[in-house]
Coordinates of C-alpha atoms in Angstrom, one line a residue:
Chain A
M1 CA 8.2 -10.8 -14.5
N2 CA 10.5 -8.0 -15.3
I3 CA 13.2 -6.2 -13.2
F4 CA 10.8 -3.3 -12.2
R5 CA 8.1 -5.6 -11.1
L6 CA 10.4 -7.7 -9.0
A7 CA 12.0 -4.5 -7.5
G8 CA 8.5 -3.2 -6.8
D9 CA 7.4 -6.4 -5.1
L10 CA 10.7 -6.6 -3.0
S11 CA 10.3 -3.0 -2.0
H12 CA 6.7 -3.7 -0.9
L13 CA 7.8 -6.8 1.1
L14 CA 10.8 -4.7 2.6
A15 CA 8.3 -2.0 3.7
I16 CA 6.0 -4.5 5.5
I17 CA 9.1 -6.2 7.3
I18 CA 10.5 -2.8 8.4
L19 CA 7.2 -1.9 9.9
L20 CA 6.9 -5.1 11.8
L21 CA 10.5 -5.1 12.9
K22 CA 10.0 -1.5 14.1
I23 CA 7.1 -2.2 16.2
W24 CA 8.6 -5.5 17.5
K25 CA 12.0 -4.0 18.4
T26 CA 10.8 -0.9 20.1
R27 CA 7.8 -2.6 21.7
S28 CA 5.8 0.4 20.3
C29 CA 3.6 1.5 17.4
A30 CA 3.9 5.2 18.2
G31 CA 3.9 7.2 15.0
I32 CA 2.1 4.6 13.0
S33 CA -1.5 5.0 11.7
G34 CA -3.6 2.0 12.7
K35 CA -6.2 3.3 10.3
S36 CA -4.0 3.1 7.4
Q37 CA -3.1 -0.4 8.5
V38 CA -6.7 -1.4 8.7
L39 CA -7.2 -0.1 5.2
F40 CA -4.2 -2.1 3.9
A41 CA -5.6 -5.2 5.5
I42 CA -8.9 -4.6 3.7
V43 CA -6.9 -4.1 0.4
Y44 CA -5.1 -7.4 0.7
L45 CA -8.2 -9.4 1.8
T46 CA -10.4 -8.0 -1.0
R47 CA -7.7 -8.4 -3.7
Y48 CA -6.2 -11.7 -2.8
L49 CA -9.6 -13.6 -2.8
D50 CA -8.4 -15.1 -6.0
L51 CA -6.0 -17.2 -4.0
F52 CA -9.0 -19.6 -3.8
T53 CA -10.1 -19.4 -7.4
T54 CA -7.1 -18.7 -9.6
Y55 CA -3.5 -20.2 -9.4
I56 CA -1.0 -18.0 -11.1
S57 CA 2.4 -19.1 -9.7
L58 CA 4.1 -20.3 -6.5
Y59 CA 5.7 -16.9 -6.1
N60 CA 2.4 -15.1 -6.6
S61 CA 0.5 -17.3 -4.0
I62 CA 3.4 -17.1 -1.4
M63 CA 3.6 -13.3 -1.7
K64 CA -0.2 -12.9 -1.2
I65 CA -0.2 -15.1 1.8
V66 CA 2.9 -13.3 3.2
F67 CA 1.1 -9.9 2.7
I68 CA -2.1 -11.0 4.4
A69 CA -0.3 -12.7 7.2
A70 CA 1.9 -9.6 7.8
S71 CA -1.0 -7.3 7.6
G72 CA -2.7 -9.4 10.3
A73 CA 0.4 -9.5 12.5
T74 CA 0.7 -5.7 12.2
L75 CA -2.9 -5.1 13.3
Y76 CA -2.5 -7.7 16.2
L77 CA 0.7 -5.9 17.4
M78 CA -1.0 -2.5 17.1
Y79 CA -4.4 -3.2 18.5
V80 CA -3.7 -5.9 20.9
K81 CA -0.1 -6.5 22.1
F82 CA 1.2 -2.9 22.0
K83 CA -2.3 -1.2 22.3
A84 CA -1.1 1.1 25.0
T85 CA 1.5 2.8 22.6
Y86 CA -1.0 3.4 19.9
D87 CA -1.4 7.0 19.1
H88 CA -5.2 7.4 19.1
N89 CA -5.5 11.0 19.5
H90 CA -3.4 11.9 16.3
D91 CA -4.7 9.1 14.3
S92 CA -8.1 10.9 13.7
F93 CA -8.5 10.6 9.9
R94 CA -12.1 9.6 9.0
I95 CA -11.6 6.4 6.9
E96 CA -15.3 6.4 5.8
F97 CA -14.3 9.3 3.6
L98 CA -12.1 6.9 1.7
L99 CA -13.9 3.7 1.9
I100 CA -17.3 5.1 0.7
P101 CA -15.9 6.9 -2.4
C102 CA -13.9 3.8 -3.3
V103 CA -16.9 1.5 -3.1
I104 CA -18.9 3.8 -5.3
L105 CA -16.2 4.3 -7.9
A106 CA -15.5 0.5 -8.0
L107 CA -19.2 0.0 -8.7
I108 CA -19.2 2.6 -11.5
I109 CA -15.8 2.1 -13.1
N110 CA -14.7 -1.6 -13.4
H111 CA -13.7 -4.1 -16.0
D112 CA -16.7 -6.5 -15.2
F113 CA -19.7 -6.2 -13.0
T114 CA -18.9 -9.4 -11.1
V115 CA -18.4 -9.7 -7.3
M116 CA -14.7 -10.7 -7.6
E117 CA -13.9 -8.1 -10.2
I118 CA -15.7 -5.3 -8.2
L119 CA -13.7 -6.4 -5.0
W120 CA -10.5 -6.4 -6.9
T121 CA -11.1 -2.9 -8.3
F122 CA -12.3 -1.6 -5.0
S123 CA -8.9 -2.8 -3.5
I124 CA -7.0 -1.0 -6.3
Y125 CA -8.8 2.1 -5.6
L126 CA -8.5 1.8 -1.8
E127 CA -4.8 1.0 -2.0
S128 CA -4.1 4.2 -3.8
V129 CA -5.3 6.3 -0.8
A130 CA -4.8 4.0 2.1
I131 CA -1.7 5.8 3.1
L132 CA -3.5 9.1 3.6
P133 CA -4.3 8.4 7.5
Q134 CA -0.7 7.9 7.9
L135 CA 0.4 11.0 6.1
F136 CA -2.2 12.8 8.1
L137 CA -0.8 11.5 11.4
V138 CA 2.7 12.5 10.3
S139 CA 1.5 16.1 9.5
K140 CA -0.4 16.3 12.7
T141 CA 2.6 15.4 14.8
G142 CA 4.9 17.4 12.6
E143 CA 7.5 14.7 12.4
A144 CA 8.4 11.0 11.7
E145 CA 10.9 8.7 13.3
S146 CA 13.7 7.7 10.7
I147 CA 12.5 4.1 10.7
T148 CA 8.8 5.2 10.0
S149 CA 10.3 7.3 7.1
H150 CA 12.1 4.4 5.7
Y151 CA 9.0 2.3 5.9
L152 CA 7.1 5.0 3.9
F153 CA 9.8 5.4 1.4
A154 CA 9.9 1.6 0.6
L155 CA 6.1 1.5 0.6
G156 CA 5.9 4.6 -1.8
S157 CA 8.6 3.2 -4.1
Y158 CA 6.7 0.0 -4.6
R159 CA 4.0 1.6 -6.7
A160 CA 6.3 3.9 -8.5
L161 CA 8.3 0.8 -9.6
Y162 CA 5.1 -0.7 -10.7
L163 CA 4.5 2.2 -12.9
L164 CA 7.8 1.5 -14.6
N165 CA 6.7 -2.1 -14.8
W166 CA 3.4 -1.1 -16.6
I167 CA 5.3 1.0 -19.1
Y168 CA 7.7 -1.9 -19.8
R169 CA 4.8 -4.3 -20.1
Y170 CA 2.9 -2.0 -22.4
M171 CA 6.1 -1.9 -24.7
A172 CA 7.1 -5.4 -24.5
E173 CA 3.7 -7.2 -24.3
S174 CA 1.1 -4.6 -25.3
H175 CA -0.5 -5.2 -21.9
Y176 CA -2.1 -2.5 -19.9
D177 CA -4.8 -2.1 -17.3
L178 CA -6.1 1.4 -17.1
I179 CA -7.8 1.0 -13.7
A180 CA -4.5 -0.1 -12.1
I181 CA -2.4 2.5 -14.0
F182 CA -4.7 5.4 -13.0
A183 CA -4.8 4.3 -9.3
G184 CA -1.0 3.7 -9.3
V185 CA -0.4 7.3 -10.7
V186 CA -2.7 8.7 -7.9
Q187 CA -1.0 6.6 -5.2
T188 CA 2.6 7.7 -6.4
I189 CA 1.5 11.2 -6.5
L190 CA 0.3 11.1 -2.9
Y191 CA 4.0 10.2 -1.8
C192 CA 5.7 12.9 -3.9
D193 CA 5.8 15.5 -1.1
F194 CA 7.1 12.8 1.4
F195 CA 9.8 11.6 -1.2
Y196 CA 11.0 15.1 -1.4
L197 CA 11.4 15.4 2.4
Y198 CA 12.9 12.0 2.7
I199 CA 15.6 12.7 0.0
T200 CA 16.4 16.1 1.3
K201 CA 16.3 15.3 5.0
V202 CA 16.3 11.8 6.1
L203 CA 19.0 10.6 3.7
K204 CA 21.2 13.4 5.0
G205 CA 20.8 12.1 8.5
K206 CA 18.2 14.6 9.7
K207 CA 14.9 13.7 11.3
L208 CA 11.9 14.2 9.1
Q209 CA 10.4 17.4 10.6
L210 CA 7.7 19.4 8.9
P211 CA 8.0 23.2 9.0
A212 CA 5.9 24.6 11.9
Chain B
G1 CA -3.3 -4.3 -26.8
N2 CA -4.6 -6.4 -24.0
E3 CA -6.6 -4.8 -21.3
K4 CA -6.6 -6.3 -17.6
A5 CA -3.1 -7.3 -17.5
S6 CA -2.8 -6.9 -13.8
K7 CA -4.2 -9.9 -12.4
D8 CA -0.9 -11.6 -12.3
E9 CA 0.4 -8.8 -10.2
L10 CA 0.3 -8.1 -6.5

């Protein structure tokens, strides 16, 4: 565990908490893509199956359980409790265009052709693109509430910090995982445009609004 | 180097 990895995990945790609090406090999930949240739930469930097979550390197990639980709670709030506030019309990204390529890619490019390994690889690929329905929703409505922007910034920073963690681990431990690195780079690149808008607008107190 | 270092990550 190095400082970049810890900062990445805390950023990830912060993102999930911000999202849950936003929905809970405003009693609304307006501006949030339910499709991205479904994809994240699939990511956690397929990656953290090793909770049942491999013990790594108490920290590792607790974080995995928290991510799965928070993801389930988010889906419950969006699709059950505050269903009426869910922005169906704008959340129109076709997730099969992400799911199917990720399944195929995981079957072709993986470290080991075993069920657990292919599910892990699938979750890594899917996570890298899972934010696309959310970014699509923001681009369709042309704006995002500040709290949604903070959520996206924390969530995007998490994988960017993991990239630093992987550079550190490569230098310090000669450890690397090309699948994770490749997907992590793709994931971070997808946020770049948003990062730019966040820094130039949201941090200056303006609303995130896309040019018409 | 060691491949597959990411299983202890989240």
